[in-house]
PDB file of C-alpha atoms in Angstrom:
ATOM      1  CA  UNK A   1     -23.254  -2.974 -27.869  1.00 58.00           C
ATOM      2  CA  UNK A   2     -22.353  -6.331 -26.137  1.00 65.00           C
ATOM      3  CA  UNK A   3     -19.677  -7.684 -26.783  1.00 77.00           C
ATOM      4  CA  UNK A   4     -20.473 -11.511 -25.816  1.00 85.00           C
ATOM      5  CA  UNK A   5     -23.084 -13.338 -28.370  1.00 89.00           C
ATOM      6  CA  UNK A   6     -27.081 -12.131 -27.359  1.00 89.00           C
ATOM      7  CA  UNK A   7     -28.026 -15.688 -26.598  1.00 94.00           C
ATOM      8  CA  UNK A   8     -24.491 -16.296 -24.273  1.00 93.00           C
ATOM      9  CA  UNK A   9     -25.436 -12.750 -22.235  1.00 91.00           C
ATOM     10  CA  UNK A  10     -29.031 -13.984 -22.054  1.00 93.00           C
ATOM     11  CA  UNK A  11     -27.291 -17.707 -20.574  1.00 95.00           C
ATOM     12  CA  UNK A  12     -25.092 -15.473 -18.346  1.00 95.00           C
ATOM     13  CA  UNK A  13     -28.201 -13.268 -16.700  1.00 94.00           C
ATOM     14  CA  UNK A  14     -29.882 -15.935 -16.022  1.00 96.00           C
ATOM     15  CA  UNK A  15     -27.452 -17.502 -13.770  1.00 98.00           C
ATOM     16  CA  UNK A  16     -26.625 -14.326 -11.865  1.00 97.00           C
ATOM     17  CA  UNK A  17     -28.495 -13.130  -8.968  1.00 97.00           C
ATOM     18  CA  UNK A  18     -31.586 -11.316  -9.677  1.00 97.00           C
ATOM     19  CA  UNK A  19     -31.839  -7.943 -10.650  1.00 97.00           C
ATOM     20  CA  UNK A  20     -32.824  -5.419  -7.630  1.00 97.00           C
ATOM     21  CA  UNK A  21     -36.358  -4.043  -7.846  1.00 96.00           C
ATOM     22  CA  UNK A  22     -35.357  -0.604  -7.156  1.00 96.00           C
ATOM     23  CA  UNK A  23     -32.923  -1.030 -10.273  1.00 98.00           C
ATOM     24  CA  UNK A  24     -35.373  -2.123 -13.130  1.00 97.00           C
ATOM     25  CA  UNK A  25     -37.558   0.239 -12.569  1.00 97.00           C
ATOM     26  CA  UNK A  26     -34.436   2.709 -13.189  1.00 97.00           C
ATOM     27  CA  UNK A  27     -33.628   0.589 -16.129  1.00 97.00           C
ATOM     28  CA  UNK A  28     -36.650   1.283 -17.237  1.00 97.00           C
ATOM     29  CA  UNK A  29     -36.463   4.830 -16.552  1.00 96.00           C
ATOM     30  CA  UNK A  30     -33.662   5.152 -18.343  1.00 96.00           C
ATOM     31  CA  UNK A  31     -34.924   3.580 -21.091  1.00 95.00           C
ATOM     32  CA  UNK A  32     -38.205   5.752 -21.343  1.00 96.00           C
ATOM     33  CA  UNK A  33     -36.682   9.013 -21.129  1.00 95.00           C
ATOM     34  CA  UNK A  34     -33.080   9.268 -21.591  1.00 93.00           C
ATOM     35  CA  UNK A  35     -31.334   9.675 -24.872  1.00 91.00           C
ATOM     36  CA  UNK A  36     -28.925   7.106 -25.311  1.00 91.00           C
ATOM     37  CA  UNK A  37     -30.384   4.746 -22.736  1.00 93.00           C
ATOM     38  CA  UNK A  38     -27.148   1.710 -23.917  1.00 90.00           C
ATOM     39  CA  UNK A  39     -25.087   3.485 -21.691  1.00 91.00           C
ATOM     40  CA  UNK A  40     -26.722   1.931 -18.745  1.00 93.00           C
ATOM     41  CA  UNK A  41     -24.660  -0.532 -16.900  1.00 95.00           C
ATOM     42  CA  UNK A  42     -27.222  -2.354 -17.315  1.00 94.00           C
ATOM     43  CA  UNK A  43     -28.530  -6.598 -14.962  1.00 96.00           C
ATOM     44  CA  UNK A  44     -24.882  -8.068 -15.833  1.00 96.00           C
ATOM     45  CA  UNK A  45     -22.432  -5.656 -15.189  1.00 97.00           C
ATOM     46  CA  UNK A  46     -24.177  -4.143 -12.477  1.00 98.00           C
ATOM     47  CA  UNK A  47     -24.109  -7.173 -10.718  1.00 98.00           C
ATOM     48  CA  UNK A  48     -20.674  -7.363 -11.810  1.00 98.00           C
ATOM     49  CA  UNK A  49     -19.480  -4.665  -9.833  1.00 98.00           C
ATOM     50  CA  UNK A  50     -21.891  -5.049  -6.710  1.00 98.00           C
ATOM     51  CA  UNK A  51     -20.020  -8.287  -6.501  1.00 98.00           C
ATOM     52  CA  UNK A  52     -16.217  -6.282  -6.761  1.00 98.00           C
ATOM     53  CA  UNK A  53     -17.979  -4.050  -3.699  1.00 98.00           C
ATOM     54  CA  UNK A  54     -18.855  -6.522  -1.837  1.00 98.00           C
ATOM     55  CA  UNK A  55     -15.609  -8.096  -2.379  1.00 98.00           C
ATOM     56  CA  UNK A  56     -13.290  -5.151  -1.112  1.00 98.00           C
ATOM     57  CA  UNK A  57     -15.577  -3.811   1.019  1.00 98.00           C
ATOM     58  CA  UNK A  58     -15.308  -0.078   0.810  1.00 98.00           C
ATOM     59  CA  UNK A  59     -15.233   2.737   2.534  1.00 98.00           C
ATOM     60  CA  UNK A  60     -14.482   5.067  -0.339  1.00 98.00           C
ATOM     61  CA  UNK A  61     -15.509   5.049  -3.485  1.00 98.00           C
ATOM     62  CA  UNK A  62     -15.250   7.165  -6.171  1.00 98.00           C
ATOM     63  CA  UNK A  63     -17.139   7.059  -9.745  1.00 98.00           C
ATOM     64  CA  UNK A  64     -17.041   9.345 -12.445  1.00 98.00           C
ATOM     65  CA  UNK A  65     -20.178   9.515 -14.895  1.00 97.00           C
ATOM     66  CA  UNK A  66     -23.501   8.997 -12.334  1.00 98.00           C
ATOM     67  CA  UNK A  67     -25.919   9.004 -16.097  1.00 97.00           C
ATOM     68  CA  UNK A  68     -29.044   7.889 -14.444  1.00 98.00           C
ATOM     69  CA  UNK A  69     -26.928   6.077 -11.025  1.00 98.00           C
ATOM     70  CA  UNK A  70     -27.189   2.830 -11.663  1.00 98.00           C
ATOM     71  CA  UNK A  71     -24.176   1.591 -11.133  1.00 98.00           C
ATOM     72  CA  UNK A  72     -24.133   3.972  -7.989  1.00 98.00           C
ATOM     73  CA  UNK A  73     -26.360   2.126  -6.771  1.00 98.00           C
ATOM     74  CA  UNK A  74     -24.935  -1.350  -6.818  1.00 98.00           C
ATOM     75  CA  UNK A  75     -21.474  -0.306  -6.644  1.00 98.00           C
ATOM     76  CA  UNK A  76     -22.746   1.303  -3.103  1.00 98.00           C
ATOM     77  CA  UNK A  77     -24.365  -1.973  -2.492  1.00 98.00           C
ATOM     78  CA  UNK A  78     -20.829  -2.851  -1.012  1.00 98.00           C
ATOM     79  CA  UNK A  79     -19.844  -0.138   0.787  1.00 98.00           C
ATOM     80  CA  UNK A  80     -19.149  -0.596   5.179  1.00 98.00           C
ATOM     81  CA  UNK A  81     -21.568   0.853   7.236  1.00 97.00           C
ATOM     82  CA  UNK A  82     -19.703   4.452   7.498  1.00 97.00           C
ATOM     83  CA  UNK A  83     -19.112   4.092   3.692  1.00 98.00           C
ATOM     84  CA  UNK A  84     -20.040   6.663   1.268  1.00 98.00           C
ATOM     85  CA  UNK A  85     -19.532   6.790  -2.428  1.00 98.00           C
ATOM     86  CA  UNK A  86     -18.690  10.219  -4.485  1.00 98.00           C
ATOM     87  CA  UNK A  87     -20.456  10.776  -7.426  1.00 98.00           C
ATOM     88  CA  UNK A  88     -19.639  12.550 -10.295  1.00 98.00           C
ATOM     89  CA  UNK A  89     -21.848  13.950 -13.198  1.00 98.00           C
ATOM     90  CA  UNK A  90     -21.580  17.130 -15.209  1.00 97.00           C
ATOM     91  CA  UNK A  91     -24.865  17.249 -16.560  1.00 96.00           C
ATOM     92  CA  UNK A  92     -27.176  19.181 -13.807  1.00 96.00           C
ATOM     93  CA  UNK A  93     -30.406  18.313 -15.602  1.00 96.00           C
ATOM     94  CA  UNK A  94     -29.907  14.708 -14.281  1.00 96.00           C
ATOM     95  CA  UNK A  95     -30.217  15.500 -10.820  1.00 97.00           C
ATOM     96  CA  UNK A  96     -34.087  15.475 -10.163  1.00 97.00           C
ATOM     97  CA  UNK A  97     -34.372  11.984 -11.997  1.00 97.00           C
ATOM     98  CA  UNK A  98     -30.746  11.185 -10.079  1.00 98.00           C
ATOM     99  CA  UNK A  99     -31.974  12.320  -6.565  1.00 97.00           C
ATOM    100  CA  UNK A 100     -35.754  10.380  -7.564  1.00 97.00           C
ATOM    101  CA  UNK A 101     -34.113   7.745  -8.101  1.00 98.00           C
ATOM    102  CA  UNK A 102     -31.393   6.915  -5.144  1.00 98.00           C
ATOM    103  CA  UNK A 103     -34.684   7.866  -2.577  1.00 97.00           C
ATOM    104  CA  UNK A 104     -35.850   4.616  -3.948  1.00 96.00           C
ATOM    105  CA  UNK A 105     -32.978   2.505  -2.909  1.00 97.00           C
ATOM    106  CA  UNK A 106     -31.669   1.915   1.152  1.00 95.00           C
ATOM    107  CA  UNK A 107     -28.116   2.994  -0.073  1.00 97.00           C
ATOM    108  CA  UNK A 108     -28.737   6.832  -0.631  1.00 96.00           C
ATOM    109  CA  UNK A 109     -27.480   8.068   2.354  1.00 97.00           C
ATOM    110  CA  UNK A 110     -24.096   6.537   0.775  1.00 98.00           C
ATOM    111  CA  UNK A 111     -24.091   9.034  -2.208  1.00 98.00           C
ATOM    112  CA  UNK A 112     -22.986  12.223  -2.495  1.00 98.00           C
ATOM    113  CA  UNK A 113     -23.659  13.570  -5.502  1.00 98.00           C
ATOM    114  CA  UNK A 114     -21.741  16.171  -7.338  1.00 98.00           C
ATOM    115  CA  UNK A 115     -21.927  18.350 -10.150  1.00 98.00           C
ATOM    116  CA  UNK A 116     -19.324  19.786 -12.623  1.00 97.00           C
ATOM    117  CA  UNK A 117     -15.674  19.057 -14.433  1.00 96.00           C
ATOM    118  CA  UNK A 118     -14.424  16.100 -12.755  1.00 96.00           C
ATOM    119  CA  UNK A 119     -10.850  17.502 -12.536  1.00 95.00           C
ATOM    120  CA  UNK A 120     -12.941  20.698 -10.335  1.00 96.00           C
ATOM    121  CA  UNK A 121     -15.218  18.660  -8.301  1.00 97.00           C
ATOM    122  CA  UNK A 122     -11.833  15.480  -7.860  1.00 95.00           C
ATOM    123  CA  UNK A 123     -10.083  18.764  -6.668  1.00 93.00           C
ATOM    124  CA  UNK A 124     -11.790  19.923  -4.521  1.00 94.00           C
ATOM    125  CA  UNK A 125     -12.833  16.959  -2.694  1.00 94.00           C
ATOM    126  CA  UNK A 126     -10.876  15.993   0.520  1.00 89.00           C
ATOM    127  CA  UNK A 127     -10.561  12.112  -0.022  1.00 91.00           C
ATOM    128  CA  UNK A 128      -6.836  10.809  -0.321  1.00 88.00           C
ATOM    129  CA  UNK A 129      -7.907   7.027   0.113  1.00 95.00           C
ATOM    130  CA  UNK A 130     -10.151   5.894  -2.286  1.00 98.00           C
ATOM    131  CA  UNK A 131     -11.106   1.833  -2.530  1.00 98.00           C
ATOM    132  CA  UNK A 132     -12.784   1.707  -5.683  1.00 98.00           C
ATOM    133  CA  UNK A 133     -12.456   4.150  -8.970  1.00 98.00           C
ATOM    134  CA  UNK A 134     -15.173   3.589 -11.865  1.00 98.00           C
ATOM    135  CA  UNK A 135     -14.414   5.765 -14.698  1.00 98.00           C
ATOM    136  CA  UNK A 136     -17.086   5.868 -16.850  1.00 97.00           C
ATOM    137  CA  UNK A 137     -17.647   9.410 -18.575  1.00 95.00           C
ATOM    138  CA  UNK A 138     -16.400  10.594 -21.448  1.00 94.00           C
ATOM    139  CA  UNK A 139     -14.087   8.740 -22.871  1.00 92.00           C
ATOM    140  CA  UNK A 140     -11.436  10.513 -24.684  1.00 92.00           C
ATOM    141  CA  UNK A 141     -10.497  11.962 -20.971  1.00 94.00           C
ATOM    142  CA  UNK A 142      -9.896   8.596 -19.340  1.00 95.00           C
ATOM    143  CA  UNK A 143      -6.221   8.367 -19.137  1.00 95.00           C
ATOM    144  CA  UNK A 144      -6.185  11.894 -17.932  1.00 95.00           C
ATOM    145  CA  UNK A 145      -8.956  11.168 -14.997  1.00 97.00           C
ATOM    146  CA  UNK A 146      -6.576   7.484 -14.256  1.00 97.00           C
ATOM    147  CA  UNK A 147      -3.878   9.735 -13.844  1.00 96.00           C
ATOM    148  CA  UNK A 148      -5.726  12.494 -11.939  1.00 96.00           C
ATOM    149  CA  UNK A 149      -6.935   9.580  -8.942  1.00 97.00           C
ATOM    150  CA  UNK A 150      -4.135   7.311  -9.467  1.00 97.00           C
ATOM    151  CA  UNK A 151      -2.375   8.862  -6.259  1.00 97.00           C
ATOM    152  CA  UNK A 152      -5.762   9.283  -4.838  1.00 97.00           C
ATOM    153  CA  UNK A 153      -6.575   5.461  -4.710  1.00 98.00           C
ATOM    154  CA  UNK A 154      -4.887   3.283  -2.086  1.00 98.00           C
ATOM    155  CA  UNK A 155      -1.867   0.193  -2.070  1.00 98.00           C
ATOM    156  CA  UNK A 156      -4.445  -2.302  -3.072  1.00 98.00           C
ATOM    157  CA  UNK A 157      -7.362  -0.443  -4.473  1.00 98.00           C
ATOM    158  CA  UNK A 158      -9.666  -0.964  -7.120  1.00 98.00           C
ATOM    159  CA  UNK A 159      -9.521   1.456 -10.513  1.00 98.00           C
ATOM    160  CA  UNK A 160     -12.718   0.138 -13.148  1.00 98.00           C
ATOM    161  CA  UNK A 161     -12.389   1.475 -16.457  1.00 98.00           C
ATOM    162  CA  UNK A 162     -16.054   0.646 -18.615  1.00 97.00           C
ATOM    163  CA  UNK A 163     -16.140   0.737 -22.241  1.00 96.00           C
ATOM    164  CA  UNK A 164     -12.447  -0.499 -22.891  1.00 97.00           C
ATOM    165  CA  UNK A 165     -13.358  -3.191 -26.277  1.00 96.00           C
ATOM    166  CA  UNK A 166     -14.858   0.215 -28.147  1.00 95.00           C
ATOM    167  CA  UNK A 167     -17.603  -2.111 -29.676  1.00 92.00           C
ATOM    168  CA  UNK A 168     -15.345  -4.521 -30.597  1.00 92.00           C
ATOM    169  CA  UNK A 169     -13.506  -1.842 -32.599  1.00 94.00           C
ATOM    170  CA  UNK A 170     -10.059  -1.678 -30.271  1.00 95.00           C
ATOM    171  CA  UNK A 171      -9.379  -5.269 -31.994  1.00 93.00           C
ATOM    172  CA  UNK A 172     -10.517  -4.432 -35.539  1.00 91.00           C
ATOM    173  CA  UNK A 173      -9.547  -2.165 -39.135  1.00 92.00           C
ATOM    174  CA  UNK A 174     -11.287   1.263 -37.542  1.00 93.00           C
ATOM    175  CA  UNK A 175      -8.380   3.866 -36.739  1.00 93.00           C
ATOM    176  CA  UNK A 176     -11.555   6.204 -35.878  1.00 94.00           C
ATOM    177  CA  UNK A 177     -10.139   9.009 -33.626  1.00 93.00           C
ATOM    178  CA  UNK A 178     -12.414   7.498 -30.795  1.00 93.00           C
ATOM    179  CA  UNK A 179     -11.083   4.106 -31.587  1.00 95.00           C
ATOM    180  CA  UNK A 180      -7.271   5.412 -31.282  1.00 95.00           C
ATOM    181  CA  UNK A 181      -7.536   6.862 -28.386  1.00 94.00           C
ATOM    182  CA  UNK A 182      -9.154   3.685 -26.292  1.00 96.00           C
ATOM    183  CA  UNK A 183      -6.276   1.699 -27.868  1.00 97.00           C
ATOM    184  CA  UNK A 184      -3.700   4.316 -26.661  1.00 96.00           C
ATOM    185  CA  UNK A 185      -5.314   4.007 -23.144  1.00 96.00           C
ATOM    186  CA  UNK A 186      -5.234  -0.028 -22.994  1.00 97.00           C
ATOM    187  CA  UNK A 187      -2.079   0.086 -24.003  1.00 97.00           C
ATOM    188  CA  UNK A 188      -0.934   2.680 -21.242  1.00 97.00           C
ATOM    189  CA  UNK A 189      -2.514   1.293 -19.103  1.00 98.00           C
ATOM    190  CA  UNK A 190      -0.652  -2.855 -20.440  1.00 98.00           C
ATOM    191  CA  UNK A 191       2.082  -1.293 -19.761  1.00 98.00           C
ATOM    192  CA  UNK A 192       2.241   0.404 -16.035  1.00 98.00           C
ATOM    193  CA  UNK A 193       4.383  -1.508 -13.676  1.00 98.00           C
ATOM    194  CA  UNK A 194       2.755  -0.016 -11.157  1.00 98.00           C
ATOM    195  CA  UNK A 195      -0.932  -1.672 -11.463  1.00 98.00           C
ATOM    196  CA  UNK A 196      -2.092  -5.373 -12.674  1.00 98.00           C
ATOM    197  CA  UNK A 197      -4.266  -5.562 -15.099  1.00 98.00           C
ATOM    198  CA  UNK A 198      -6.789  -7.260 -16.782  1.00 98.00           C
ATOM    199  CA  UNK A 199      -9.424  -6.735 -19.524  1.00 98.00           C
ATOM    200  CA  UNK A 200     -12.685  -8.541 -18.676  1.00 97.00           C
ATOM    201  CA  UNK A 201     -15.476  -8.874 -22.219  1.00 94.00           C
ATOM    202  CA  UNK A 202     -18.607  -8.049 -20.895  1.00 94.00           C
ATOM    203  CA  UNK A 203     -20.928  -5.431 -21.910  1.00 91.00           C
ATOM    204  CA  UNK A 204     -18.698  -2.513 -23.957  1.00 94.00           C
ATOM    205  CA  UNK A 205     -15.669  -4.039 -22.301  1.00 96.00           C
ATOM    206  CA  UNK A 206     -14.332  -3.173 -18.316  1.00 97.00           C
ATOM    207  CA  UNK A 207     -11.134  -2.263 -17.247  1.00 98.00           C
ATOM    208  CA  UNK A 208      -9.762  -4.204 -13.987  1.00 98.00           C
ATOM    209  CA  UNK A 209      -6.393  -2.329 -12.486  1.00 98.00           C
ATOM    210  CA  UNK A 210      -4.963  -2.696  -9.035  1.00 98.00           C
ATOM    211  CA  UNK A 211      -3.056  -0.688  -7.749  1.00 98.00           C
ATOM    212  CA  UNK A 212       0.404  -2.561  -6.456  1.00 98.00           C
TER     213      UNK A 212
END
């Protein structure tokens, strides 16, 4: 779902860098072959993730929730020459598609794909100073993931959480369990004095968190 009006979103899409050809193909592939293709980051959000990554010039990125690899590739665009992005996907059936998508880019050698529960994979990773963490997995565990990775993010590092406006429900009257969970996450991050935070009304809402 787009939070912004369609005409405004189209204008923004038209006035940012074009979507790379490999990502255009992944976008089409996702919509043709995968259930819930709207989970894809897409052109505008992808360019935002790439932009942030290039500003940070990260050596290490962690992504929780790979899906079809679109955001993975966008984040990898900003990695240093020896940089690595670790990305975690729970659905092993995505492996063939993901490998194909990554091979179609020039960042394939910077991507480390892991399958399994995020908690277990993170515990096994020998990494302690992530520059960027992107959380875009099962929403009910967002705050648990935030707590799990917090001490593994360097001071000044960036944590990004997707879907925090939850189709506009968080500022509406809805009180279903999922909406309440996203509201609680946003409120707890807002009250956390260890970080600076900002919600951007991009796509379904992106929460930017800078560790002090």
